[in-house]
Every structure is written in structure tokens, then in C-alpha cells.
Coordinates of C-alpha atoms in Angstrom, one line a residue:
X1 CA 48.9 111.9 -101.3
X2 CA 47.8 112.5 -97.8
X3 CA 44.2 113.4 -96.9
X4 CA 43.7 115.6 -93.9
X5 CA 40.4 116.0 -92.1
X6 CA 39.6 119.0 -89.9
X7 CA 36.8 119.6 -87.5
X8 CA 33.8 121.6 -88.7
X9 CA 33.1 125.3 -88.2
X10 CA 30.1 127.2 -87.0
X11 CA 29.3 130.9 -87.3
X12 CA 26.3 132.5 -85.6
X13 CA 25.3 136.2 -85.8
X14 CA 22.3 137.2 -83.8
X15 CA 22.1 140.7 -85.1
X16 CA 24.4 143.0 -87.1
X17 CA 23.9 146.5 -88.4
X18 CA 26.7 148.3 -90.3
X19 CA 27.9 149.5 -93.7
X20 CA 27.3 146.1 -95.3
X21 CA 23.6 146.1 -94.3
X22 CA 21.6 144.5 -91.5
X23 CA 21.6 140.8 -90.5
X24 CA 19.3 139.1 -88.0
X25 CA 19.5 135.4 -86.9
X26 CA 22.2 134.2 -89.3
X27 CA 23.8 130.8 -88.7
X28 CA 26.3 129.0 -90.9
X29 CA 27.6 125.5 -90.1
X30 CA 30.1 123.5 -92.1
X31 CA 30.8 119.8 -91.4
X32 CA 34.2 118.2 -91.5
X33 CA 36.5 119.9 -93.9
X34 CA 38.6 117.5 -96.0
X35 CA 41.8 118.7 -97.6
X36 CA 44.1 116.8 -99.9
X37 CA 47.8 117.2 -99.8
X38 CA 50.4 118.4 -97.5
X39 CA 50.0 121.8 -95.9
X40 CA 53.8 122.3 -95.4
X41 CA 55.7 124.8 -97.4
X42 CA 56.1 123.9 -101.0
X43 CA 59.6 125.5 -101.0
X44 CA 62.1 125.4 -98.2
X45 CA 62.6 128.7 -96.3
X46 CA 65.6 130.7 -97.5
X47 CA 68.3 132.2 -95.4
X48 CA 66.5 135.5 -95.1
X49 CA 62.7 135.0 -95.0
X50 CA 62.0 138.6 -94.0
X51 CA 65.0 140.6 -95.0
X52 CA 65.9 143.9 -93.4
X53 CA 67.1 147.0 -95.3
X54 CA 70.9 146.2 -94.8
X55 CA 70.4 142.8 -96.2
X56 CA 68.6 144.1 -99.2
X57 CA 71.2 146.9 -99.7
X58 CA 74.1 144.4 -99.7
X59 CA 72.1 142.2 -102.1
X60 CA 71.5 145.2 -104.4
X61 CA 75.2 146.1 -104.5
X62 CA 76.1 142.5 -105.2
X63 CA 73.8 142.6 -108.2
X64 CA 75.4 145.8 -109.4
X65 CA 78.9 144.2 -109.1
X66 CA 77.8 141.2 -111.0
X67 CA 75.7 142.8 -113.7
X68 CA 76.3 146.2 -115.4
X69 CA 73.2 148.4 -115.6
X70 CA 71.6 148.3 -119.0
X71 CA 69.8 151.4 -120.2
X72 CA 67.1 151.1 -122.8
X73 CA 65.8 154.6 -123.4
X74 CA 62.4 155.1 -125.0
X75 CA 63.8 157.8 -127.2
X76 CA 67.1 159.7 -127.7
X77 CA 65.6 163.1 -126.9
X78 CA 65.4 165.0 -123.7
X79 CA 62.2 167.0 -123.4
X80 CA 62.0 167.7 -119.7
X81 CA 63.7 171.1 -119.3
X82 CA 63.3 174.6 -120.7
X83 CA 66.5 174.4 -122.8
X84 CA 64.4 172.6 -125.5
X85 CA 64.7 169.2 -127.0
X86 CA 68.3 167.9 -126.8
X87 CA 69.6 165.0 -128.9
X88 CA 71.3 162.4 -126.5
X89 CA 72.1 159.7 -129.1
X90 CA 75.6 158.3 -129.6
X91 CA 77.0 159.5 -126.2
X92 CA 76.0 163.2 -126.7
X93 CA 75.1 165.5 -123.8
X94 CA 72.2 167.9 -123.6
X95 CA 72.5 171.7 -123.1
X96 CA 72.4 171.2 -119.3
X97 CA 75.0 168.4 -119.4
X98 CA 72.7 165.5 -119.0
X99 CA 73.5 162.2 -120.7
X100 CA 71.2 159.3 -121.8
X101 CA 71.7 157.3 -118.6
X102 CA 70.7 160.2 -116.4
X103 CA 67.8 161.0 -118.6
X104 CA 66.5 157.4 -118.4
X105 CA 66.9 157.6 -114.6
X106 CA 64.9 160.8 -114.5
X107 CA 62.1 159.2 -116.5
X108 CA 62.0 156.2 -114.2
X109 CA 62.0 158.4 -111.1
X110 CA 59.1 160.4 -112.5
X111 CA 57.2 157.1 -113.2
X112 CA 57.8 156.0 -109.6
X113 CA 56.5 159.3 -108.2
X114 CA 53.4 159.0 -110.4
X115 CA 52.8 155.5 -109.2
X116 CA 53.3 156.4 -105.5
X117 CA 51.0 159.4 -105.9
X118 CA 48.3 157.1 -107.4
X119 CA 48.8 154.5 -104.7
X120 CA 48.5 157.0 -101.9
X121 CA 45.5 158.7 -103.5
X122 CA 43.8 155.4 -103.8
X123 CA 44.4 154.7 -100.1
X124 CA 43.1 158.1 -99.2
X125 CA 40.0 157.5 -101.3
X126 CA 39.4 154.2 -99.6
X127 CA 39.8 155.7 -96.1
X128 CA 37.5 158.7 -96.8
X129 CA 35.0 156.7 -98.7
X130 CA 34.7 153.5 -96.6
X131 CA 35.5 154.5 -93.0
X132 CA 33.4 157.6 -92.4
X133 CA 33.1 158.5 -88.7

């Protein structure tokens, strides 16, 4: 085990006034910082440390070739359209022609849209609440 020693740090704030309050005459000093262990990466860097879209696309298609998609529907009914509830069990199709795989894809897409809407709404809330001009 290797022990590493780094030089100390000093932070000094004469005066601050902002959303976090007011500070006058603040000073923080840390002596030598001692760390144990190696700071190098615990795992070697792979062939694509920051992959681009084409790399991810080819990887995705490679997975689809290797593994057939597995659908595990929550239920065998389709309740999302105005034709009523359709039974999609045992390879049946709904009144609109939808099958179980397409129904499951539709439910996953709706869940992704709900998650994206919540995520963007949270970001909007943070921007409007924290960073007022």
C-alpha cells in the first residue's frame, strides 16, 4: 500500500453576499492531506471510453443479433385505445391489429415520456427557483 502526501490548502473569503447568506472574514486552512492507496484507475480504460452515437448503434444491433428480445407484459389486455379492452394473450391481435410485443413497446414508450417530462420539469423548477435574476 502506498501512502501519498499532498500539500495543504487554504481558502479565504473576505466578504460574500448571495443566495446562501452573508459571510465576512472566513478563513479555512488544511494542513498536509495524507491519502492511502493508488490514485490510478481501478479498471483499465476500454476501447471506447466516451462512445459516440455510431458506436452505440453498432453495439445495440450486435446485442439484438446475439439476444432475441424478450417481452414480459404486465397484463394481456390492451386498454390504451377507444376500441375497448382487447385480449392479446396467446398470439391474439387487438381490434386495431396490435399484438402483445407492440403493446409492450407502447407502454415502455409512455413510461419513457413520463420520465423525460418529470426530468425536464424538475430542471425547470430548479432553474426558476434557484437562479432568479
